[in-house]
Amino acid sequence: MAEKLSMFVDLTLCVGCRGCQTACKSWNQLPGEKTVYYSGLQSMPDTTPHTYNLIKFKEVEENGQVQWFFFKRQCMHCTEAACIKACPENALSHTETGAVVRDYDKCIGCGYCAKYCPFGIPKVDEGVQKMGKCTLCFDRVAEGLTPACSKTCSPGAVQFGERSQLVSKAKARLEEVKQLYPEANLYGLDEQFLGGTNVFYLLPKAPEFYDLPKQPSVPAILTTWKDVIQPIGKALPLAALGAVAVSAFLTRIRENSHSVDKGGKSHGA
Ligand code: SF4
Ligand code: SF4
Ligand code: SF4
């Protein structure tokens, strides 16, 4: 299998220029949307089916000085991806290099991926009943290019390449910035963290500052559904037992997703 290609977002270098946001729109030919006055120069409250990459702004006053902190919000391209497990149409999958991508024709816009993503990333365009999110520019990567956001980021805050090399760089950077940012940490690197996400961050502040979940996980019911019940249901479509089990699990998944909706699931910054 090909080595994983990852994205390392070093937020200690981000200057909030939003060049990456524009480059993403441009490469993916995503339509313009009405902006909303939200926080400083932030374009809108969250990503949308047509805005895959959003720079979020946070203003804080520390020691009598105002400081800006930025967050590049996008799909994390999880190794253990809840969205893939939740999709009843098998419309989501990993590429050989680790990106999580959607098959446009298979997607029916049901929204289960959105309900179970620990970061609240997938967004459904109700008009066409299709989900939209960052693709890690798999089409550029297949041609030997880097993602559009990474290519355009002049301070070098968005780096793309072989995971093992980026992990070493990230660890070295963490040591360098610790004095300036005592709370600095690497987010998404640990294998206990959804298998290690393919987009990982150097955060100057603790994850809570960015409203990021500390220990995101894939609900066990999704793994059972995807890896055990769904294959049985497909292999034995007429077997009464299989049908009953599939129906019972679908009901539980729906009930569970409603409780996730109501339960104040933690989303990214
Ligand atoms: S292009 Fe780079 S510096 Fe500018 S907002 Fe995006 S990540 Fe930050
Ligand atoms: S961040 Fe959400 S949408 Fe992206 S791969 Fe992970 S579970 Fe799927
Ligand atoms: S990897 Fe591509 S699709 Fe994803 S945020 Fe960057 S430019 Fe947008």
PDB file of C-alpha atoms and ligand atoms in Angstrom:
ATOM      1  CA  MET A   1       0.000   0.000   0.000  1.00  0.00           C
ATOM      2  CA  ALA A   2       1.200   3.528  -0.819  1.00  0.00           C
ATOM      3  CA  GLU A   3       2.526   5.642   2.055  1.00  0.00           C
ATOM      4  CA  LYS A   4      -0.126   7.881   3.542  1.00  0.00           C
ATOM      5  CA  LEU A   5      -0.031  11.479   2.384  1.00  0.00           C
ATOM      6  CA  SER A   6      -1.029  13.858   5.135  1.00  0.00           C
ATOM      7  CA  MET A   7      -1.543  17.546   5.801  1.00  0.00           C
ATOM      8  CA  PHE A   8       0.190  19.264   8.706  1.00  0.00           C
ATOM      9  CA  VAL A   9      -1.455  22.562   9.676  1.00  0.00           C
ATOM     10  CA  ASP A  10       0.893  24.628  11.837  1.00  0.00           C
ATOM     11  CA  LEU A  11      -1.416  27.244  13.335  1.00  0.00           C
ATOM     12  CA  THR A  12       1.480  29.070  14.968  1.00  0.00           C
ATOM     13  CA  LEU A  13       2.403  30.194  11.415  1.00  0.00           C
ATOM     14  CA  CYS A  14      -1.107  31.052  10.168  1.00  0.00           C
ATOM     15  CA  VAL A  15      -1.696  34.792   9.645  1.00  0.00           C
ATOM     16  CA  GLY A  16      -5.414  34.512   8.810  1.00  0.00           C
ATOM     17  CA  CYS A  17      -5.035  35.742   5.217  1.00  0.00           C
ATOM     18  CA  ARG A  18      -7.692  33.270   3.940  1.00  0.00           C
ATOM     19  CA  GLY A  19      -5.716  32.586   0.776  1.00  0.00           C
ATOM     20  CA  CYS A  20      -6.329  28.867   1.363  1.00  0.00           C
ATOM     21  CA  GLN A  21     -10.083  29.466   1.552  1.00  0.00           C
ATOM     22  CA  THR A  22     -10.040  31.225  -1.821  1.00  0.00           C
ATOM     23  CA  ALA A  23      -7.746  28.652  -3.448  1.00  0.00           C
ATOM     24  CA  CYS A  24     -10.026  25.828  -2.278  1.00  0.00           C
ATOM     25  CA  LYS A  25     -13.098  27.528  -3.762  1.00  0.00           C
ATOM     26  CA  SER A  26     -11.267  28.206  -6.979  1.00  0.00           C
ATOM     27  CA  TRP A  27      -9.796  24.729  -7.545  1.00  0.00           C
ATOM     28  CA  ASN A  28     -13.019  22.933  -6.622  1.00  0.00           C
ATOM     29  CA  GLN A  29     -15.126  25.391  -8.679  1.00  0.00           C
ATOM     30  CA  LEU A  30     -17.389  26.052  -5.704  1.00  0.00           C
ATOM     31  CA  PRO A  31     -19.935  28.877  -6.054  1.00  0.00           C
ATOM     32  CA  GLY A  32     -19.668  32.109  -4.079  1.00  0.00           C
ATOM     33  CA  GLU A  33     -21.956  32.451  -1.060  1.00  0.00           C
ATOM     34  CA  LYS A  34     -23.304  35.386   0.905  1.00  0.00           C
ATOM     35  CA  THR A  35     -20.965  36.208   3.747  1.00  0.00           C
ATOM     36  CA  VAL A  36     -22.268  36.905   7.253  1.00  0.00           C
ATOM     37  CA  TYR A  37     -20.746  39.295   9.782  1.00  0.00           C
ATOM     38  CA  TYR A  38     -19.702  36.821  12.421  1.00  0.00           C
ATOM     39  CA  SER A  39     -16.379  37.395  14.128  1.00  0.00           C
ATOM     40  CA  GLY A  40     -13.781  39.804  12.828  1.00  0.00           C
ATOM     41  CA  LEU A  41     -12.983  38.910   9.236  1.00  0.00           C
ATOM     42  CA  GLN A  42     -14.447  35.398   9.390  1.00  0.00           C
ATOM     43  CA  SER A  43     -16.599  34.839   6.295  1.00  0.00           C
ATOM     44  CA  MET A  44     -19.411  32.781   7.849  1.00  0.00           C
ATOM     45  CA  PRO A  45     -20.142  30.764  10.991  1.00  0.00           C
ATOM     46  CA  ASP A  46     -19.177  27.346   9.590  1.00  0.00           C
ATOM     47  CA  THR A  47     -18.258  25.348   6.498  1.00  0.00           C
ATOM     48  CA  THR A  48     -21.100  24.661   4.049  1.00  0.00           C
ATOM     49  CA  PRO A  49     -21.712  22.182   1.196  1.00  0.00           C
ATOM     50  CA  HIS A  50     -19.920  24.765  -0.999  1.00  0.00           C
ATOM     51  CA  THR A  51     -17.219  26.016   1.404  1.00  0.00           C
ATOM     52  CA  TYR A  52     -14.971  23.095   2.296  1.00  0.00           C
ATOM     53  CA  ASN A  53     -12.290  25.114   4.055  1.00  0.00           C
ATOM     54  CA  LEU A  54     -13.015  27.989   6.445  1.00  0.00           C
ATOM     55  CA  ILE A  55     -10.576  30.097   8.452  1.00  0.00           C
ATOM     56  CA  LYS A  56     -12.106  30.760  11.850  1.00  0.00           C
ATOM     57  CA  PHE A  57     -11.085  33.799  13.889  1.00  0.00           C
ATOM     58  CA  LYS A  58     -10.895  34.080  17.650  1.00  0.00           C
ATOM     59  CA  GLU A  59      -9.968  37.299  19.421  1.00  0.00           C
ATOM     60  CA  VAL A  60      -8.707  37.189  23.014  1.00  0.00           C
ATOM     61  CA  GLU A  61      -7.239  39.706  25.422  1.00  0.00           C
ATOM     62  CA  GLU A  62      -4.177  38.478  27.283  1.00  0.00           C
ATOM     63  CA  ASN A  63      -1.958  40.601  29.551  1.00  0.00           C
ATOM     64  CA  GLY A  64      -3.685  43.743  28.315  1.00  0.00           C
ATOM     65  CA  GLN A  65      -3.022  42.878  24.657  1.00  0.00           C
ATOM     66  CA  VAL A  66      -5.479  41.748  22.003  1.00  0.00           C
ATOM     67  CA  GLN A  67      -4.411  38.612  20.151  1.00  0.00           C
ATOM     68  CA  TRP A  68      -5.906  36.803  17.169  1.00  0.00           C
ATOM     69  CA  PHE A  69      -5.940  33.030  16.906  1.00  0.00           C
ATOM     70  CA  PHE A  70      -6.933  31.286  13.679  1.00  0.00           C
ATOM     71  CA  PHE A  71      -8.240  27.820  12.929  1.00  0.00           C
ATOM     72  CA  LYS A  72      -8.360  26.134   9.508  1.00  0.00           C
ATOM     73  CA  ARG A  73     -11.601  24.178   9.668  1.00  0.00           C
ATOM     74  CA  GLN A  74     -11.985  21.285   7.229  1.00  0.00           C
ATOM     75  CA  CYS A  75     -12.380  17.497   7.093  1.00  0.00           C
ATOM     76  CA  MET A  76      -9.740  15.682   9.191  1.00  0.00           C
ATOM     77  CA  HIS A  77      -9.619  12.675   6.813  1.00  0.00           C
ATOM     78  CA  CYS A  78      -9.807  10.237   9.724  1.00  0.00           C
ATOM     79  CA  THR A  79      -8.211   6.804   9.488  1.00  0.00           C
ATOM     80  CA  GLU A  80     -11.111   5.428  11.548  1.00  0.00           C
ATOM     81  CA  ALA A  81     -13.804   7.459   9.826  1.00  0.00           C
ATOM     82  CA  ALA A  82     -17.278   7.505  11.392  1.00  0.00           C
ATOM     83  CA  CYS A  83     -18.722   8.981   8.189  1.00  0.00           C
ATOM     84  CA  ILE A  84     -17.638   5.932   6.163  1.00  0.00           C
ATOM     85  CA  LYS A  85     -19.166   3.569   8.714  1.00  0.00           C
ATOM     86  CA  ALA A  86     -22.421   5.552   8.892  1.00  0.00           C
ATOM     87  CA  CYS A  87     -23.067   5.794   5.144  1.00  0.00           C
ATOM     88  CA  PRO A  88     -25.777   3.267   4.167  1.00  0.00           C
ATOM     89  CA  GLU A  89     -24.964   3.668   0.447  1.00  0.00           C
ATOM     90  CA  ASN A  90     -21.189   3.056   0.725  1.00  0.00           C
ATOM     91  CA  ALA A  91     -20.702   6.436  -0.909  1.00  0.00           C
ATOM     92  CA  LEU A  92     -17.628   7.307   1.190  1.00  0.00           C
ATOM     93  CA  SER A  93     -14.251   5.585   1.081  1.00  0.00           C
ATOM     94  CA  HIS A  94     -10.507   6.051   1.582  1.00  0.00           C
ATOM     95  CA  THR A  95      -8.202   6.670  -1.360  1.00  0.00           C
ATOM     96  CA  GLU A  96      -4.958   4.688  -1.485  1.00  0.00           C
ATOM     97  CA  THR A  97      -3.132   7.576   0.193  1.00  0.00           C
ATOM     98  CA  GLY A  98      -5.702   8.040   2.991  1.00  0.00           C
ATOM     99  CA  ALA A  99      -8.093  10.826   1.906  1.00  0.00           C
ATOM    100  CA  VAL A 100     -11.804  10.295   2.626  1.00  0.00           C
ATOM    101  CA  VAL A 101     -13.756  10.961  -0.564  1.00  0.00           C
ATOM    102  CA  ARG A 102     -17.382  10.867  -1.690  1.00  0.00           C
ATOM    103  CA  ASP A 103     -18.821   9.113  -4.748  1.00  0.00           C
ATOM    104  CA  TYR A 104     -21.185  11.766  -6.143  1.00  0.00           C
ATOM    105  CA  ASP A 105     -23.506   9.276  -7.851  1.00  0.00           C
ATOM    106  CA  LYS A 106     -23.884   7.024  -4.813  1.00  0.00           C
ATOM    107  CA  CYS A 107     -24.537   9.855  -2.317  1.00  0.00           C
ATOM    108  CA  ILE A 108     -28.277  10.306  -1.589  1.00  0.00           C
ATOM    109  CA  GLY A 109     -27.855  13.190   0.877  1.00  0.00           C
ATOM    110  CA  CYS A 110     -29.336  11.246   3.814  1.00  0.00           C
ATOM    111  CA  GLY A 111     -27.047  13.073   6.278  1.00  0.00           C
ATOM    112  CA  TYR A 112     -25.980  10.102   8.437  1.00  0.00           C
ATOM    113  CA  CYS A 113     -22.317  10.984   7.817  1.00  0.00           C
ATOM    114  CA  ALA A 114     -23.022  14.476   9.167  1.00  0.00           C
ATOM    115  CA  LYS A 115     -24.754  13.134  12.264  1.00  0.00           C
ATOM    116  CA  TYR A 116     -21.904  10.826  13.233  1.00  0.00           C
ATOM    117  CA  CYS A 117     -18.798  12.842  12.249  1.00  0.00           C
ATOM    118  CA  PRO A 118     -17.169  13.796  15.591  1.00  0.00           C
ATOM    119  CA  PHE A 119     -16.216  17.177  14.100  1.00  0.00           C
ATOM    120  CA  GLY A 120     -19.540  18.047  12.416  1.00  0.00           C
ATOM    121  CA  ILE A 121     -17.889  18.417   9.014  1.00  0.00           C
ATOM    122  CA  PRO A 122     -20.147  16.966   6.264  1.00  0.00           C
ATOM    123  CA  LYS A 123     -22.840  19.363   5.056  1.00  0.00           C
ATOM    124  CA  VAL A 124     -25.768  18.324   2.850  1.00  0.00           C
ATOM    125  CA  ASP A 125     -26.993  20.539   0.017  1.00  0.00           C
ATOM    126  CA  GLU A 126     -30.729  19.939   0.415  1.00  0.00           C
ATOM    127  CA  GLY A 127     -31.366  21.312  -3.080  1.00  0.00           C
ATOM    128  CA  VAL A 128     -29.528  18.483  -4.835  1.00  0.00           C
ATOM    129  CA  GLN A 129     -29.443  15.992  -1.934  1.00  0.00           C
ATOM    130  CA  LYS A 130     -25.646  15.649  -2.022  1.00  0.00           C
ATOM    131  CA  MET A 131     -23.081  16.001   0.750  1.00  0.00           C
ATOM    132  CA  GLY A 132     -20.051  18.282   0.302  1.00  0.00           C
ATOM    133  CA  LYS A 133     -16.740  18.421   2.197  1.00  0.00           C
ATOM    134  CA  CYS A 134     -12.978  18.720   1.650  1.00  0.00           C
ATOM    135  CA  THR A 135     -11.552  16.012  -0.611  1.00  0.00           C
ATOM    136  CA  LEU A 136      -7.904  16.619   0.354  1.00  0.00           C
ATOM    137  CA  CYS A 137      -7.663  17.565  -3.338  1.00  0.00           C
ATOM    138  CA  PHE A 138      -7.355  13.881  -4.282  1.00  0.00           C
ATOM    139  CA  ASP A 139      -7.589  14.871  -7.963  1.00  0.00           C
ATOM    140  CA  ARG A 140      -4.544  17.169  -7.694  1.00  0.00           C
ATOM    141  CA  VAL A 141      -2.666  14.624  -5.593  1.00  0.00           C
ATOM    142  CA  ALA A 142      -3.290  11.917  -8.233  1.00  0.00           C
ATOM    143  CA  GLU A 143      -1.456  14.196 -10.696  1.00  0.00           C
ATOM    144  CA  GLY A 144       1.503  14.655  -8.361  1.00  0.00           C
ATOM    145  CA  LEU A 145       0.380  18.110  -7.145  1.00  0.00           C
ATOM    146  CA  THR A 146      -0.205  19.281  -3.580  1.00  0.00           C
ATOM    147  CA  PRO A 147      -3.684  20.386  -2.381  1.00  0.00           C
ATOM    148  CA  ALA A 148      -4.697  23.879  -3.483  1.00  0.00           C
ATOM    149  CA  CYS A 149      -4.723  25.260   0.077  1.00  0.00           C
ATOM    150  CA  SER A 150      -1.239  23.961   0.769  1.00  0.00           C
ATOM    151  CA  LYS A 151       0.098  25.288  -2.538  1.00  0.00           C
ATOM    152  CA  THR A 152      -1.153  28.808  -1.835  1.00  0.00           C
ATOM    153  CA  CYS A 153      -0.176  29.222   1.828  1.00  0.00           C
ATOM    154  CA  SER A 154       2.829  31.551   1.726  1.00  0.00           C
ATOM    155  CA  PRO A 155       3.805  31.410   5.444  1.00  0.00           C
ATOM    156  CA  GLY A 156       4.073  27.602   5.139  1.00  0.00           C
ATOM    157  CA  ALA A 157       1.313  26.897   7.666  1.00  0.00           C
ATOM    158  CA  VAL A 158      -0.192  24.139   5.476  1.00  0.00           C
ATOM    159  CA  GLN A 159       2.291  21.437   4.555  1.00  0.00           C
ATOM    160  CA  PHE A 160       1.490  18.292   2.590  1.00  0.00           C
ATOM    161  CA  GLY A 161       3.545  15.155   2.051  1.00  0.00           C
ATOM    162  CA  GLU A 162       4.526  11.744   3.376  1.00  0.00           C
ATOM    163  CA  ARG A 163       3.037  11.272   6.803  1.00  0.00           C
ATOM    164  CA  SER A 164       6.195   9.978   8.495  1.00  0.00           C
ATOM    165  CA  GLN A 165       8.178  13.060   7.425  1.00  0.00           C
ATOM    166  CA  LEU A 166       5.450  15.475   8.489  1.00  0.00           C
ATOM    167  CA  VAL A 167       5.133  13.773  11.879  1.00  0.00           C
ATOM    168  CA  SER A 168       8.852  14.366  12.522  1.00  0.00           C
ATOM    169  CA  LYS A 169       8.509  18.009  11.435  1.00  0.00           C
ATOM    170  CA  ALA A 170       5.466  18.516  13.658  1.00  0.00           C
ATOM    171  CA  LYS A 171       7.237  17.107  16.722  1.00  0.00           C
ATOM    172  CA  ALA A 172      10.260  19.337  16.111  1.00  0.00           C
ATOM    173  CA  ARG A 173       8.026  22.411  15.676  1.00  0.00           C
ATOM    174  CA  LEU A 174       6.222  21.643  18.922  1.00  0.00           C
ATOM    175  CA  GLU A 175       9.534  21.795  20.791  1.00  0.00           C
ATOM    176  CA  GLU A 176      10.406  25.094  19.068  1.00  0.00           C
ATOM    177  CA  VAL A 177       7.169  26.893  19.957  1.00  0.00           C
ATOM    178  CA  LYS A 178       6.622  25.612  23.492  1.00  0.00           C
ATOM    179  CA  GLN A 179       8.213  28.623  25.124  1.00  0.00           C
ATOM    180  CA  LEU A 180       6.025  31.084  23.227  1.00  0.00           C
ATOM    181  CA  TYR A 181       2.897  28.922  23.509  1.00  0.00           C
ATOM    182  CA  PRO A 182       3.040  26.874  26.736  1.00  0.00           C
ATOM    183  CA  GLU A 183      -0.274  25.129  25.894  1.00  0.00           C
ATOM    184  CA  ALA A 184       0.876  24.108  22.387  1.00  0.00           C
ATOM    185  CA  ASN A 185      -0.020  20.554  21.401  1.00  0.00           C
ATOM    186  CA  LEU A 186      -0.259  18.231  18.408  1.00  0.00           C
ATOM    187  CA  TYR A 187      -3.860  17.381  17.576  1.00  0.00           C
ATOM    188  CA  GLY A 188      -4.738  14.277  15.526  1.00  0.00           C
ATOM    189  CA  LEU A 189      -1.303  12.671  15.533  1.00  0.00           C
ATOM    190  CA  ASP A 190      -1.851   9.951  18.114  1.00  0.00           C
ATOM    191  CA  GLU A 191      -2.952   6.536  16.801  1.00  0.00           C
ATOM    192  CA  GLN A 192      -5.480   6.369  19.658  1.00  0.00           C
ATOM    193  CA  PHE A 193      -7.109   9.392  18.036  1.00  0.00           C
ATOM    194  CA  LEU A 194      -9.309   7.866  15.305  1.00  0.00           C
ATOM    195  CA  GLY A 195      -6.294   5.887  14.107  1.00  0.00           C
ATOM    196  CA  GLY A 196      -4.339   9.136  13.569  1.00  0.00           C
ATOM    197  CA  THR A 197      -6.064  11.639  11.282  1.00  0.00           C
ATOM    198  CA  ASN A 198      -4.636  12.539   7.886  1.00  0.00           C
ATOM    199  CA  VAL A 199      -5.009  16.225   8.636  1.00  0.00           C
ATOM    200  CA  PHE A 200      -3.307  17.067  11.910  1.00  0.00           C
ATOM    201  CA  TYR A 201      -2.526  20.326  13.674  1.00  0.00           C
ATOM    202  CA  LEU A 202      -0.041  22.136  15.825  1.00  0.00           C
ATOM    203  CA  LEU A 203      -2.422  24.104  18.054  1.00  0.00           C
ATOM    204  CA  PRO A 204      -1.038  27.078  20.030  1.00  0.00           C
ATOM    205  CA  LYS A 205      -3.865  26.595  22.552  1.00  0.00           C
ATOM    206  CA  ALA A 206      -5.599  23.586  24.129  1.00  0.00           C
ATOM    207  CA  PRO A 207      -8.210  21.804  21.920  1.00  0.00           C
ATOM    208  CA  GLU A 208     -11.032  23.173  24.117  1.00  0.00           C
ATOM    209  CA  PHE A 209     -10.085  26.720  23.108  1.00  0.00           C
ATOM    210  CA  TYR A 210     -11.063  25.789  19.533  1.00  0.00           C
ATOM    211  CA  ASP A 211     -14.133  23.781  20.704  1.00  0.00           C
ATOM    212  CA  LEU A 212     -12.466  20.607  19.440  1.00  0.00           C
ATOM    213  CA  PRO A 213     -13.333  17.236  21.031  1.00  0.00           C
ATOM    214  CA  LYS A 214     -10.478  15.888  23.176  1.00  0.00           C
ATOM    215  CA  GLN A 215     -11.133  12.182  22.609  1.00  0.00           C
ATOM    216  CA  PRO A 216     -13.263  11.748  19.471  1.00  0.00           C
ATOM    217  CA  SER A 217     -14.376   8.191  18.710  1.00  0.00           C
ATOM    218  CA  VAL A 218     -16.456   6.068  16.345  1.00  0.00           C
ATOM    219  CA  PRO A 219     -19.580   4.730  18.132  1.00  0.00           C
ATOM    220  CA  ALA A 220     -19.382   0.910  18.497  1.00  0.00           C
ATOM    221  CA  ILE A 221     -22.859   0.537  17.008  1.00  0.00           C
ATOM    222  CA  LEU A 222     -21.598   1.908  13.672  1.00  0.00           C
ATOM    223  CA  THR A 223     -18.757  -0.614  13.477  1.00  0.00           C
ATOM    224  CA  THR A 224     -21.158  -3.476  14.244  1.00  0.00           C
ATOM    225  CA  TRP A 225     -23.602  -2.203  11.652  1.00  0.00           C
ATOM    226  CA  LYS A 226     -21.055  -1.694   8.885  1.00  0.00           C
ATOM    227  CA  ASP A 227     -18.753  -4.665   9.453  1.00  0.00           C
ATOM    228  CA  VAL A 228     -21.192  -7.344  10.666  1.00  0.00           C
ATOM    229  CA  ILE A 229     -24.886  -6.660  10.141  1.00  0.00           C
ATOM    230  CA  GLN A 230     -24.814  -4.925   6.728  1.00  0.00           C
ATOM    231  CA  PRO A 231     -22.747  -7.692   5.014  1.00  0.00           C
ATOM    232  CA  ILE A 232     -25.080 -10.378   6.465  1.00  0.00           C
ATOM    233  CA  GLY A 233     -28.128  -8.441   5.315  1.00  0.00           C
ATOM    234  CA  LYS A 234     -26.686  -8.221   1.786  1.00  0.00           C
ATOM    235  CA  ALA A 235     -25.630 -11.881   1.624  1.00  0.00           C
ATOM    236  CA  LEU A 236     -28.991 -13.187   2.840  1.00  0.00           C
ATOM    237  CA  PRO A 237     -31.580 -10.699   1.632  1.00  0.00           C
ATOM    238  CA  LEU A 238     -34.458 -13.131   2.047  1.00  0.00           C
ATOM    239  CA  ALA A 239     -33.476 -14.600   5.379  1.00  0.00           C
ATOM    240  CA  ALA A 240     -35.992 -13.497   7.953  1.00  0.00           C
ATOM    241  CA  LEU A 241     -33.416 -13.426  10.724  1.00  0.00           C
ATOM    242  CA  GLY A 242     -31.087 -11.187   8.731  1.00  0.00           C
ATOM    243  CA  ALA A 243     -33.927  -8.851   7.824  1.00  0.00           C
ATOM    244  CA  VAL A 244     -35.068  -8.526  11.426  1.00  0.00           C
ATOM    245  CA  ALA A 245     -31.507  -7.867  12.631  1.00  0.00           C
ATOM    246  CA  VAL A 246     -30.893  -5.246   9.921  1.00  0.00           C
ATOM    247  CA  SER A 247     -34.177  -3.533  10.727  1.00  0.00           C
ATOM    248  CA  ALA A 248     -33.425  -3.514  14.467  1.00  0.00           C
ATOM    249  CA  PHE A 249     -29.966  -2.025  13.929  1.00  0.00           C
ATOM    250  CA  LEU A 250     -31.248   0.618  11.534  1.00  0.00           C
ATOM    251  CA  THR A 251     -33.786   1.647  14.154  1.00  0.00           C
ATOM    252  CA  ARG A 252     -31.080   1.852  16.819  1.00  0.00           C
ATOM    253  CA  ILE A 253     -28.812   3.876  14.529  1.00  0.00           C
ATOM    254  CA  ARG A 254     -31.656   6.313  13.825  1.00  0.00           C
ATOM    255  CA  GLU A 255     -32.523   6.604  17.510  1.00  0.00           C
ATOM    256  CA  ASN A 256     -28.865   7.073  18.359  1.00  0.00           C
ATOM    257  CA  SER A 257     -28.417   9.754  15.694  1.00  0.00           C
ATOM    258  CA  HIS A 258     -31.383  11.674  17.098  1.00  0.00           C
ATOM    259  CA  SER A 259     -29.844  11.583  20.548  1.00  0.00           C
ATOM    260  CA  VAL A 260     -26.534  12.807  19.062  1.00  0.00           C
ATOM    261  CA  ASP A 261     -28.472  15.711  17.524  1.00  0.00           C
ATOM    262  CA  LYS A 262     -29.982  16.664  20.829  1.00  0.00           C
ATOM    263  CA  GLY A 263     -26.916  15.937  22.915  1.00  0.00           C
ATOM    264  CA  GLY A 264     -24.771  18.980  22.069  1.00  0.00           C
ATOM    265  CA  LYS A 265     -22.116  17.098  20.078  1.00  0.00           C
ATOM    266  CA  SER A 266     -18.814  18.954  20.148  1.00  0.00           C
ATOM    267  CA  HIS A 267     -17.836  20.488  16.801  1.00  0.00           C
ATOM    268  CA  GLY A 268     -14.578  22.020  15.640  1.00  0.00           C
ATOM    269  CA  ALA A 269     -13.748  25.641  16.281  1.00  0.00           C
TER     270      ALA A 269
HETATM  271  S1  SF4 B   1      -3.307  30.540   3.504  1.00  0.00           S
HETATM  272 FE1  SF4 B   1      -2.067  29.831   5.253  1.00  0.00          FE
HETATM  273  S2  SF4 B   1      -1.696  31.688   6.471  1.00  0.00           S
HETATM  274 FE2  SF4 B   1      -3.399  32.174   5.078  1.00  0.00          FE
HETATM  275  S3  SF4 B   1      -5.243  31.672   6.306  1.00  0.00           S
HETATM  276 FE3  SF4 B   1      -4.731  29.829   5.114  1.00  0.00          FE
HETATM  277  S4  SF4 B   1      -3.480  28.594   6.526  1.00  0.00           S
HETATM  278 FE4  SF4 B   1      -3.511  30.693   7.353  1.00  0.00          FE
HETATM  279  S1  SF4 B   2     -13.672  14.549   9.906  1.00  0.00           S
HETATM  280 FE1  SF4 B   2     -15.762  13.734   9.734  1.00  0.00          FE
HETATM  281  S2  SF4 B   2     -16.191  13.825   7.535  1.00  0.00           S
HETATM  282 FE2  SF4 B   2     -13.966  13.961   7.751  1.00  0.00          FE
HETATM  283  S3  SF4 B   2     -13.220  11.821   7.618  1.00  0.00           S
HETATM  284 FE3  SF4 B   2     -13.514  12.280   9.813  1.00  0.00          FE
HETATM  285  S4  SF4 B   2     -15.607  11.527  10.226  1.00  0.00           S
HETATM  286 FE4  SF4 B   2     -15.428  11.747   7.990  1.00  0.00          FE
HETATM  287  S1  SF4 B   3      -7.367  19.932   0.528  1.00  0.00           S
HETATM  288 FE1  SF4 B   3      -8.385  20.824  -1.261  1.00  0.00          FE
HETATM  289  S2  SF4 B   3     -10.551  20.549  -0.846  1.00  0.00           S
HETATM  290 FE2  SF4 B   3      -9.464  20.311   1.106  1.00  0.00          FE
HETATM  291  S3  SF4 B   3      -9.412  22.322   2.063  1.00  0.00           S
HETATM  292 FE3  SF4 B   3      -7.529  22.116   0.908  1.00  0.00          FE
HETATM  293  S4  SF4 B   3      -8.039  23.029  -1.071  1.00  0.00           S
HETATM  294 FE4  SF4 B   3      -9.975  22.579  -0.095  1.00  0.00          FE
END
